[in-house]
PDB file of N, CA and C in Angstrom:
ATOM      1  N   MET T   1     118.015  94.017  71.547  1.00  0.00           N
ATOM      2  CA  MET T   1     118.021  95.125  72.475  1.00  0.00           C
ATOM      3  C   MET T   1     117.905  94.589  73.882  1.00  0.00           C
ATOM      4  N   ASP T   2     118.634  95.117  74.761  1.00  0.00           N
ATOM      5  CA  ASP T   2     118.557  94.780  76.122  1.00  0.00           C
ATOM      6  C   ASP T   2     117.436  95.407  76.887  1.00  0.00           C
ATOM      7  N   THR T   3     117.250  94.917  78.143  1.00  0.00           N
ATOM      8  CA  THR T   3     116.092  95.414  78.949  1.00  0.00           C
ATOM      9  C   THR T   3     116.207  96.910  79.386  1.00  0.00           C
ATOM     10  N   ILE T   4     117.456  97.304  79.565  1.00  0.00           N
ATOM     11  CA  ILE T   4     117.666  98.676  79.943  1.00  0.00           C
ATOM     12  C   ILE T   4     117.159  99.722  78.637  1.00  0.00           C
ATOM     13  N   GLU T   5     117.581  99.212  77.522  1.00  0.00           N
ATOM     14  CA  GLU T   5     117.204 100.056  76.455  1.00  0.00           C
ATOM     15  C   GLU T   5     115.717  99.969  76.151  1.00  0.00           C
ATOM     16  N   LYS T   6     115.128  98.864  76.406  1.00  0.00           N
ATOM     17  CA  LYS T   6     113.581  98.732  76.201  1.00  0.00           C
ATOM     18  C   LYS T   6     112.894  99.726  77.220  1.00  0.00           C
ATOM     19  N   LEU T   7     113.468  99.662  78.474  1.00  0.00           N
ATOM     20  CA  LEU T   7     112.878 100.479  79.448  1.00  0.00           C
ATOM     21  C   LEU T   7     113.123 101.991  79.158  1.00  0.00           C
ATOM     22  N   LYS T   8     114.238 102.397  78.586  1.00  0.00           N
ATOM     23  CA  LYS T   8     114.512 103.673  78.181  1.00  0.00           C
ATOM     24  C   LYS T   8     113.485 104.206  77.129  1.00  0.00           C
ATOM     25  N   ARG T   9     113.151 103.352  76.216  1.00  0.00           N
ATOM     26  CA  ARG T   9     112.217 103.643  75.200  1.00  0.00           C
ATOM     27  C   ARG T   9     110.857 103.843  75.718  1.00  0.00           C
ATOM     28  N   LEU T  10     110.478 103.018  76.720  1.00  0.00           N
ATOM     29  CA  LEU T  10     109.176 103.117  77.429  1.00  0.00           C
ATOM     30  C   LEU T  10     109.140 104.420  78.164  1.00  0.00           C
ATOM     31  N   ILE T  11     110.307 104.780  78.886  1.00  0.00           N
ATOM     32  CA  ILE T  11     110.236 106.036  79.594  1.00  0.00           C
ATOM     33  C   ILE T  11     110.120 107.247  78.592  1.00  0.00           C
ATOM     34  N   HIS T  12     110.814 107.082  77.487  1.00  0.00           N
ATOM     35  CA  HIS T  12     110.702 108.110  76.490  1.00  0.00           C
ATOM     36  C   HIS T  12     109.169 108.330  76.031  1.00  0.00           C
ATOM     37  N   GLN T  13     108.547 107.123  75.806  1.00  0.00           N
ATOM     38  CA  GLN T  13     107.165 107.208  75.371  1.00  0.00           C
ATOM     39  C   GLN T  13     106.219 107.835  76.427  1.00  0.00           C
ATOM     40  N   GLU T  14     106.379 107.374  77.605  1.00  0.00           N
ATOM     41  CA  GLU T  14     105.602 107.788  78.748  1.00  0.00           C
ATOM     42  C   GLU T  14     105.864 109.283  79.272  1.00  0.00           C
ATOM     43  N   TYR T  15     107.121 109.589  79.330  1.00  0.00           N
ATOM     44  CA  TYR T  15     107.449 110.862  79.898  1.00  0.00           C
ATOM     45  C   TYR T  15     108.203 111.811  79.064  1.00  0.00           C
ATOM     46  N   ASP T  16     108.476 111.455  77.802  1.00  0.00           N
ATOM     47  CA  ASP T  16     109.166 112.356  76.878  1.00  0.00           C
ATOM     48  C   ASP T  16     110.566 112.694  77.337  1.00  0.00           C
ATOM     49  N   ILE T  17     111.163 111.744  78.011  1.00  0.00           N
ATOM     50  CA  ILE T  17     112.666 111.986  78.415  1.00  0.00           C
ATOM     51  C   ILE T  17     113.490 111.304  77.374  1.00  0.00           C
ATOM     52  N   GLU T  18     114.482 111.997  76.773  1.00  0.00           N
ATOM     53  CA  GLU T  18     115.381 111.369  75.818  1.00  0.00           C
ATOM     54  C   GLU T  18     116.131 110.234  76.409  1.00  0.00           C
ATOM     55  N   PRO T  19     115.989 108.977  75.609  1.00  0.00           N
ATOM     56  CA  PRO T  19     116.805 107.874  76.238  1.00  0.00           C
ATOM     57  C   PRO T  19     118.336 108.173  76.459  1.00  0.00           C
ATOM     58  N   SER T  20     118.940 108.989  75.552  1.00  0.00           N
ATOM     59  CA  SER T  20     120.343 109.195  75.718  1.00  0.00           C
ATOM     60  C   SER T  20     120.627 110.029  76.885  1.00  0.00           C
ATOM     61  N   THR T  21     119.737 110.578  77.562  1.00  0.00           N
ATOM     62  CA  THR T  21     119.997 111.398  78.803  1.00  0.00           C
ATOM     63  C   THR T  21     119.802 110.516  80.087  1.00  0.00           C
ATOM     64  N   ILE T  22     119.364 109.319  79.905  1.00  0.00           N
ATOM     65  CA  ILE T  22     119.145 108.460  81.094  1.00  0.00           C
ATOM     66  C   ILE T  22     120.251 107.577  81.370  1.00  0.00           C
ATOM     67  N   ASP T  23     120.749 107.800  82.570  1.00  0.00           N
ATOM     68  CA  ASP T  23     121.894 106.962  83.203  1.00  0.00           C
ATOM     69  C   ASP T  23     121.271 105.907  83.998  1.00  0.00           C
ATOM     70  N   ALA T  24     121.444 104.654  83.641  1.00  0.00           N
ATOM     71  CA  ALA T  24     120.824 103.485  84.288  1.00  0.00           C
ATOM     72  C   ALA T  24     121.171 103.353  85.761  1.00  0.00           C
ATOM     73  N   ASP T  25     122.307 103.998  86.119  1.00  0.00           N
ATOM     74  CA  ASP T  25     122.780 103.929  87.565  1.00  0.00           C
ATOM     75  C   ASP T  25     122.396 105.119  88.371  1.00  0.00           C
ATOM     76  N   GLN T  26     121.794 106.139  87.772  1.00  0.00           N
ATOM     77  CA  GLN T  26     121.432 107.324  88.560  1.00  0.00           C
ATOM     78  C   GLN T  26     120.149 107.020  89.336  1.00  0.00           C
ATOM     79  N   PRO T  27     119.946 107.450  90.493  1.00  0.00           N
ATOM     80  CA  PRO T  27     118.674 107.243  91.213  1.00  0.00           C
ATOM     81  C   PRO T  27     117.476 107.893  90.518  1.00  0.00           C
ATOM     82  N   PHE T  28     116.435 107.326  90.567  1.00  0.00           N
ATOM     83  CA  PHE T  28     115.263 107.889  89.927  1.00  0.00           C
ATOM     84  C   PHE T  28     114.970 109.299  90.494  1.00  0.00           C
ATOM     85  N   ALA T  29     115.310 109.593  91.736  1.00  0.00           N
ATOM     86  CA  ALA T  29     115.127 110.933  92.372  1.00  0.00           C
ATOM     87  C   ALA T  29     115.894 112.031  91.652  1.00  0.00           C
ATOM     88  N   SER T  30     117.008 111.611  91.010  1.00  0.00           N
ATOM     89  CA  SER T  30     117.725 112.665  90.267  1.00  0.00           C
ATOM     90  C   SER T  30     117.096 113.053  89.041  1.00  0.00           C
ATOM     91  N   TYR T  31     116.061 112.316  88.577  1.00  0.00           N
ATOM     92  CA  TYR T  31     115.249 112.755  87.436  1.00  0.00           C
ATOM     93  C   TYR T  31     113.930 113.298  87.812  1.00  0.00           C
ATOM     94  N   ASN T  32     113.814 113.623  89.177  1.00  0.00           N
ATOM     95  CA  ASN T  32     112.498 114.068  89.749  1.00  0.00           C
ATOM     96  C   ASN T  32     111.398 113.043  89.610  1.00  0.00           C
ATOM     97  N   VAL T  33     111.773 111.897  89.743  1.00  0.00           N
ATOM     98  CA  VAL T  33     110.665 110.760  89.761  1.00  0.00           C
ATOM     99  C   VAL T  33     110.397 110.521  91.171  1.00  0.00           C
ATOM    100  N   ASP T  34     109.111 110.862  91.480  1.00  0.00           N
ATOM    101  CA  ASP T  34     108.579 110.611  92.933  1.00  0.00           C
ATOM    102  C   ASP T  34     107.873 109.191  92.795  1.00  0.00           C
ATOM    103  N   SER T  35     107.398 108.762  93.947  1.00  0.00           N
ATOM    104  CA  SER T  35     106.798 107.433  94.128  1.00  0.00           C
ATOM    105  C   SER T  35     105.607 107.310  93.249  1.00  0.00           C
ATOM    106  N   LEU T  36     104.803 108.371  93.036  1.00  0.00           N
ATOM    107  CA  LEU T  36     103.634 108.318  92.236  1.00  0.00           C
ATOM    108  C   LEU T  36     104.038 108.076  90.757  1.00  0.00           C
ATOM    109  N   THR T  37     104.999 108.732  90.254  1.00  0.00           N
ATOM    110  CA  THR T  37     105.551 108.609  88.954  1.00  0.00           C
ATOM    111  C   THR T  37     106.121 107.234  88.759  1.00  0.00           C
ATOM    112  N   LEU T  38     106.839 106.707  89.827  1.00  0.00           N
ATOM    113  CA  LEU T  38     107.428 105.385  89.678  1.00  0.00           C
ATOM    114  C   LEU T  38     106.222 104.308  89.658  1.00  0.00           C
ATOM    115  N   ALA T  39     105.210 104.538  90.415  1.00  0.00           N
ATOM    116  CA  ALA T  39     104.059 103.584  90.405  1.00  0.00           C
ATOM    117  C   ALA T  39     103.493 103.618  89.005  1.00  0.00           C
ATOM    118  N   GLU T  40     103.301 104.762  88.430  1.00  0.00           N
ATOM    119  CA  GLU T  40     102.821 104.908  87.038  1.00  0.00           C
ATOM    120  C   GLU T  40     103.627 104.162  86.015  1.00  0.00           C
ATOM    121  N   LEU T  41     104.988 104.277  86.146  1.00  0.00           N
ATOM    122  CA  LEU T  41     106.012 103.578  85.324  1.00  0.00           C
ATOM    123  C   LEU T  41     105.806 102.003  85.509  1.00  0.00           C
ATOM    124  N   LEU T  42     105.691 101.587  86.782  1.00  0.00           N
ATOM    125  CA  LEU T  42     105.547 100.148  87.012  1.00  0.00           C
ATOM    126  C   LEU T  42     104.162  99.685  86.265  1.00  0.00           C
ATOM    127  N   PHE T  43     103.218 100.401  86.349  1.00  0.00           N
ATOM    128  CA  PHE T  43     101.915  99.961  85.677  1.00  0.00           C
ATOM    129  C   PHE T  43     102.133  99.872  84.168  1.00  0.00           C
ATOM    130  N   ALA T  44     102.921 100.920  83.654  1.00  0.00           N
ATOM    131  CA  ALA T  44     103.218 100.845  82.196  1.00  0.00           C
ATOM    132  C   ALA T  44     104.093  99.598  81.846  1.00  0.00           C
ATOM    133  N   ILE T  45     105.030  99.250  82.803  1.00  0.00           N
ATOM    134  CA  ILE T  45     105.766  98.087  82.465  1.00  0.00           C
ATOM    135  C   ILE T  45     104.870  96.828  82.562  1.00  0.00           C
ATOM    136  N   GLU T  46     104.039  96.776  83.473  1.00  0.00           N
ATOM    137  CA  GLU T  46     103.138  95.630  83.504  1.00  0.00           C
ATOM    138  C   GLU T  46     102.294  95.469  82.208  1.00  0.00           C
ATOM    139  N   ASP T  47     101.757  96.649  81.701  1.00  0.00           N
ATOM    140  CA  ASP T  47     101.038  96.643  80.424  1.00  0.00           C
ATOM    141  C   ASP T  47     101.824  96.221  79.189  1.00  0.00           C
ATOM    142  N   ASN T  48     103.079  96.755  79.160  1.00  0.00           N
ATOM    143  CA  ASN T  48     104.029  96.579  77.954  1.00  0.00           C
ATOM    144  C   ASN T  48     104.608  95.093  77.946  1.00  0.00           C
ATOM    145  N   PHE T  49     105.003  94.630  79.193  1.00  0.00           N
ATOM    146  CA  PHE T  49     105.674  93.392  79.216  1.00  0.00           C
ATOM    147  C   PHE T  49     104.885  92.243  79.697  1.00  0.00           C
ATOM    148  N   HIS T  50     103.631  92.512  80.099  1.00  0.00           N
ATOM    149  CA  HIS T  50     102.768  91.461  80.436  1.00  0.00           C
ATOM    150  C   HIS T  50     103.252  90.736  81.645  1.00  0.00           C
ATOM    151  N   VAL T  51     103.724  91.437  82.689  1.00  0.00           N
ATOM    152  CA  VAL T  51     104.108  90.854  83.873  1.00  0.00           C
ATOM    153  C   VAL T  51     103.403  91.489  85.016  1.00  0.00           C
ATOM    154  N   VAL T  52     103.445  90.937  86.286  1.00  0.00           N
ATOM    155  CA  VAL T  52     102.955  91.545  87.392  1.00  0.00           C
ATOM    156  C   VAL T  52     104.193  91.990  88.341  1.00  0.00           C
ATOM    157  N   VAL T  53     104.285  93.274  88.508  1.00  0.00           N
ATOM    158  CA  VAL T  53     105.332  93.844  89.318  1.00  0.00           C
ATOM    159  C   VAL T  53     104.942  93.781  90.812  1.00  0.00           C
ATOM    160  N   PRO T  54     105.775  93.232  91.642  1.00  0.00           N
ATOM    161  CA  PRO T  54     105.411  93.137  93.092  1.00  0.00           C
ATOM    162  C   PRO T  54     105.240  94.569  93.693  1.00  0.00           C
ATOM    163  N   ASP T  55     104.459  94.676  94.468  1.00  0.00           N
ATOM    164  CA  ASP T  55     104.199  95.910  95.311  1.00  0.00           C
ATOM    165  C   ASP T  55     105.501  96.413  95.942  1.00  0.00           C
ATOM    166  N   GLU T  56     106.359  95.560  96.443  1.00  0.00           N
ATOM    167  CA  GLU T  56     107.519  96.098  97.073  1.00  0.00           C
ATOM    168  C   GLU T  56     108.547  96.704  96.199  1.00  0.00           C
ATOM    169  N   ALA T  57     108.256  96.528  94.894  1.00  0.00           N
ATOM    170  CA  ALA T  57     109.252  97.273  93.946  1.00  0.00           C
ATOM    171  C   ALA T  57     109.322  98.714  94.096  1.00  0.00           C
ATOM    172  N   LEU T  58     108.172  99.308  94.583  1.00  0.00           N
ATOM    173  CA  LEU T  58     108.166 100.739  94.819  1.00  0.00           C
ATOM    174  C   LEU T  58     109.210 101.169  95.855  1.00  0.00           C
ATOM    175  N   ALA T  59     109.430 100.363  96.770  1.00  0.00           N
ATOM    176  CA  ALA T  59     110.325 100.671  97.874  1.00  0.00           C
ATOM    177  C   ALA T  59     111.779 100.159  97.701  1.00  0.00           C
ATOM    178  N   THR T  60     111.927  99.106  96.787  1.00  0.00           N
ATOM    179  CA  THR T  60     113.250  98.523  96.701  1.00  0.00           C
ATOM    180  C   THR T  60     114.002  98.983  95.398  1.00  0.00           C
ATOM    181  N   VAL T  61     113.372  99.403  94.368  1.00  0.00           N
ATOM    182  CA  VAL T  61     113.896  99.699  93.109  1.00  0.00           C
ATOM    183  C   VAL T  61     114.314 101.253  93.122  1.00  0.00           C
ATOM    184  N   THR T  62     115.580 101.538  93.026  1.00  0.00           N
ATOM    185  CA  THR T  62     115.954 102.865  93.004  1.00  0.00           C
ATOM    186  C   THR T  62     116.463 103.552  91.757  1.00  0.00           C
ATOM    187  N   ASN T  63     116.796 102.637  90.796  1.00  0.00           N
ATOM    188  CA  ASN T  63     117.447 103.146  89.579  1.00  0.00           C
ATOM    189  C   ASN T  63     116.959 102.110  88.416  1.00  0.00           C
ATOM    190  N   LEU T  64     117.322 102.628  87.286  1.00  0.00           N
ATOM    191  CA  LEU T  64     116.886 101.864  86.010  1.00  0.00           C
ATOM    192  C   LEU T  64     117.605 100.547  85.911  1.00  0.00           C
ATOM    193  N   ARG T  65     118.824 100.419  86.367  1.00  0.00           N
ATOM    194  CA  ARG T  65     119.447  99.048  86.329  1.00  0.00           C
ATOM    195  C   ARG T  65     118.767  98.117  87.227  1.00  0.00           C
ATOM    196  N   GLU T  66     118.433  98.550  88.394  1.00  0.00           N
ATOM    197  CA  GLU T  66     117.707  97.631  89.406  1.00  0.00           C
ATOM    198  C   GLU T  66     116.329  97.227  88.766  1.00  0.00           C
ATOM    199  N   LEU T  67     115.699  98.257  88.141  1.00  0.00           N
ATOM    200  CA  LEU T  67     114.354  97.968  87.498  1.00  0.00           C
ATOM    201  C   LEU T  67     114.532  96.894  86.382  1.00  0.00           C
ATOM    202  N   ALA T  68     115.566  97.083  85.590  1.00  0.00           N
ATOM    203  CA  ALA T  68     115.755  96.095  84.469  1.00  0.00           C
ATOM    204  C   ALA T  68     116.056  94.722  85.076  1.00  0.00           C
ATOM    205  N   SER T  69     116.814  94.708  86.092  1.00  0.00           N
ATOM    206  CA  SER T  69     117.157  93.363  86.685  1.00  0.00           C
ATOM    207  C   SER T  69     115.936  92.721  87.237  1.00  0.00           C
ATOM    208  N   MET T  70     115.091  93.394  87.820  1.00  0.00           N
ATOM    209  CA  MET T  70     113.820  92.996  88.334  1.00  0.00           C
ATOM    210  C   MET T  70     112.888  92.460  87.217  1.00  0.00           C
ATOM    211  N   LEU T  71     112.819  93.278  86.120  1.00  0.00           N
ATOM    212  CA  LEU T  71     112.077  92.898  84.937  1.00  0.00           C
ATOM    213  C   LEU T  71     112.561  91.614  84.335  1.00  0.00           C
ATOM    214  N   ASP T  72     113.865  91.506  84.186  1.00  0.00           N
ATOM    215  CA  ASP T  72     114.486  90.349  83.642  1.00  0.00           C
ATOM    216  C   ASP T  72     114.103  89.055  84.448  1.00  0.00           C
ATOM    217  N   ALA T  73     114.090  89.169  85.794  1.00  0.00           N
ATOM    218  CA  ALA T  73     113.701  88.107  86.667  1.00  0.00           C
ATOM    219  C   ALA T  73     112.188  87.698  86.518  1.00  0.00           C
ATOM    220  N   LEU T  74     111.336  88.719  86.295  1.00  0.00           N
ATOM    221  CA  LEU T  74     109.960  88.530  86.229  1.00  0.00           C
ATOM    222  C   LEU T  74     109.688  87.788  84.838  1.00  0.00           C
ATOM    223  N   LEU T  75     110.403  88.258  83.713  1.00  0.00           N
ATOM    224  CA  LEU T  75     110.200  87.707  82.461  1.00  0.00           C
ATOM    225  C   LEU T  75     110.737  86.205  82.462  1.00  0.00           C
ATOM    226  N   ALA T  76     111.851  85.962  83.125  1.00  0.00           N
ATOM    227  CA  ALA T  76     112.404  84.654  83.263  1.00  0.00           C
ATOM    228  C   ALA T  76     111.499  83.705  84.053  1.00  0.00           C
ATOM    229  N   ALA T  77     110.917  84.173  85.042  1.00  0.00           N
ATOM    230  CA  ALA T  77     109.920  83.404  85.764  1.00  0.00           C
ATOM    231  C   ALA T  77     108.737  83.063  85.021  1.00  0.00           C
ATOM    232  N   LYS T  78     108.276  84.033  84.273  1.00  0.00           N
ATOM    233  CA  LYS T  78     107.128  83.902  83.433  1.00  0.00           C
ATOM    234  C   LYS T  78     107.274  82.765  82.345  1.00  0.00           C
ATOM    235  N   SER T  79     108.489  82.802  81.741  1.00  0.00           N
ATOM    236  CA  SER T  79     108.678  81.818  80.647  1.00  0.00           C
ATOM    237  C   SER T  79     109.056  80.444  81.180  1.00  0.00           C
ATOM    238  N   ALA T  80     109.328  80.277  82.486  1.00  0.00           N
ATOM    239  CA  ALA T  80     109.773  79.029  83.029  1.00  0.00           C
ATOM    240  C   ALA T  80     108.609  78.064  83.245  1.00  0.00           C
TER     241      ALA T  80
END
C-alpha cells in the first residue's frame, strides 16, 4: 500500500471521509480542511507513523500528494 492510500485510511479514521472520495491533487481547502484541522491531521500522522512533522508543513503542504511526499521523505530520513 502506498503512502497516499495509507493517508486516505488515516483521514477516514480521523474524519470519516470515504477514501474513494479523496483526490490526492485537490487542495485541502476543497474538503473544508482549515489550518486547525490540518494541524490535527499532522499530529495524527506523527502518532501513526512515528515521525516528527516540521512546523512549516502547515504552510507548505496544500494537498494529499504533497503530504505523502513529505511523509515519504520523513520516513526515509528516519530509516537512514
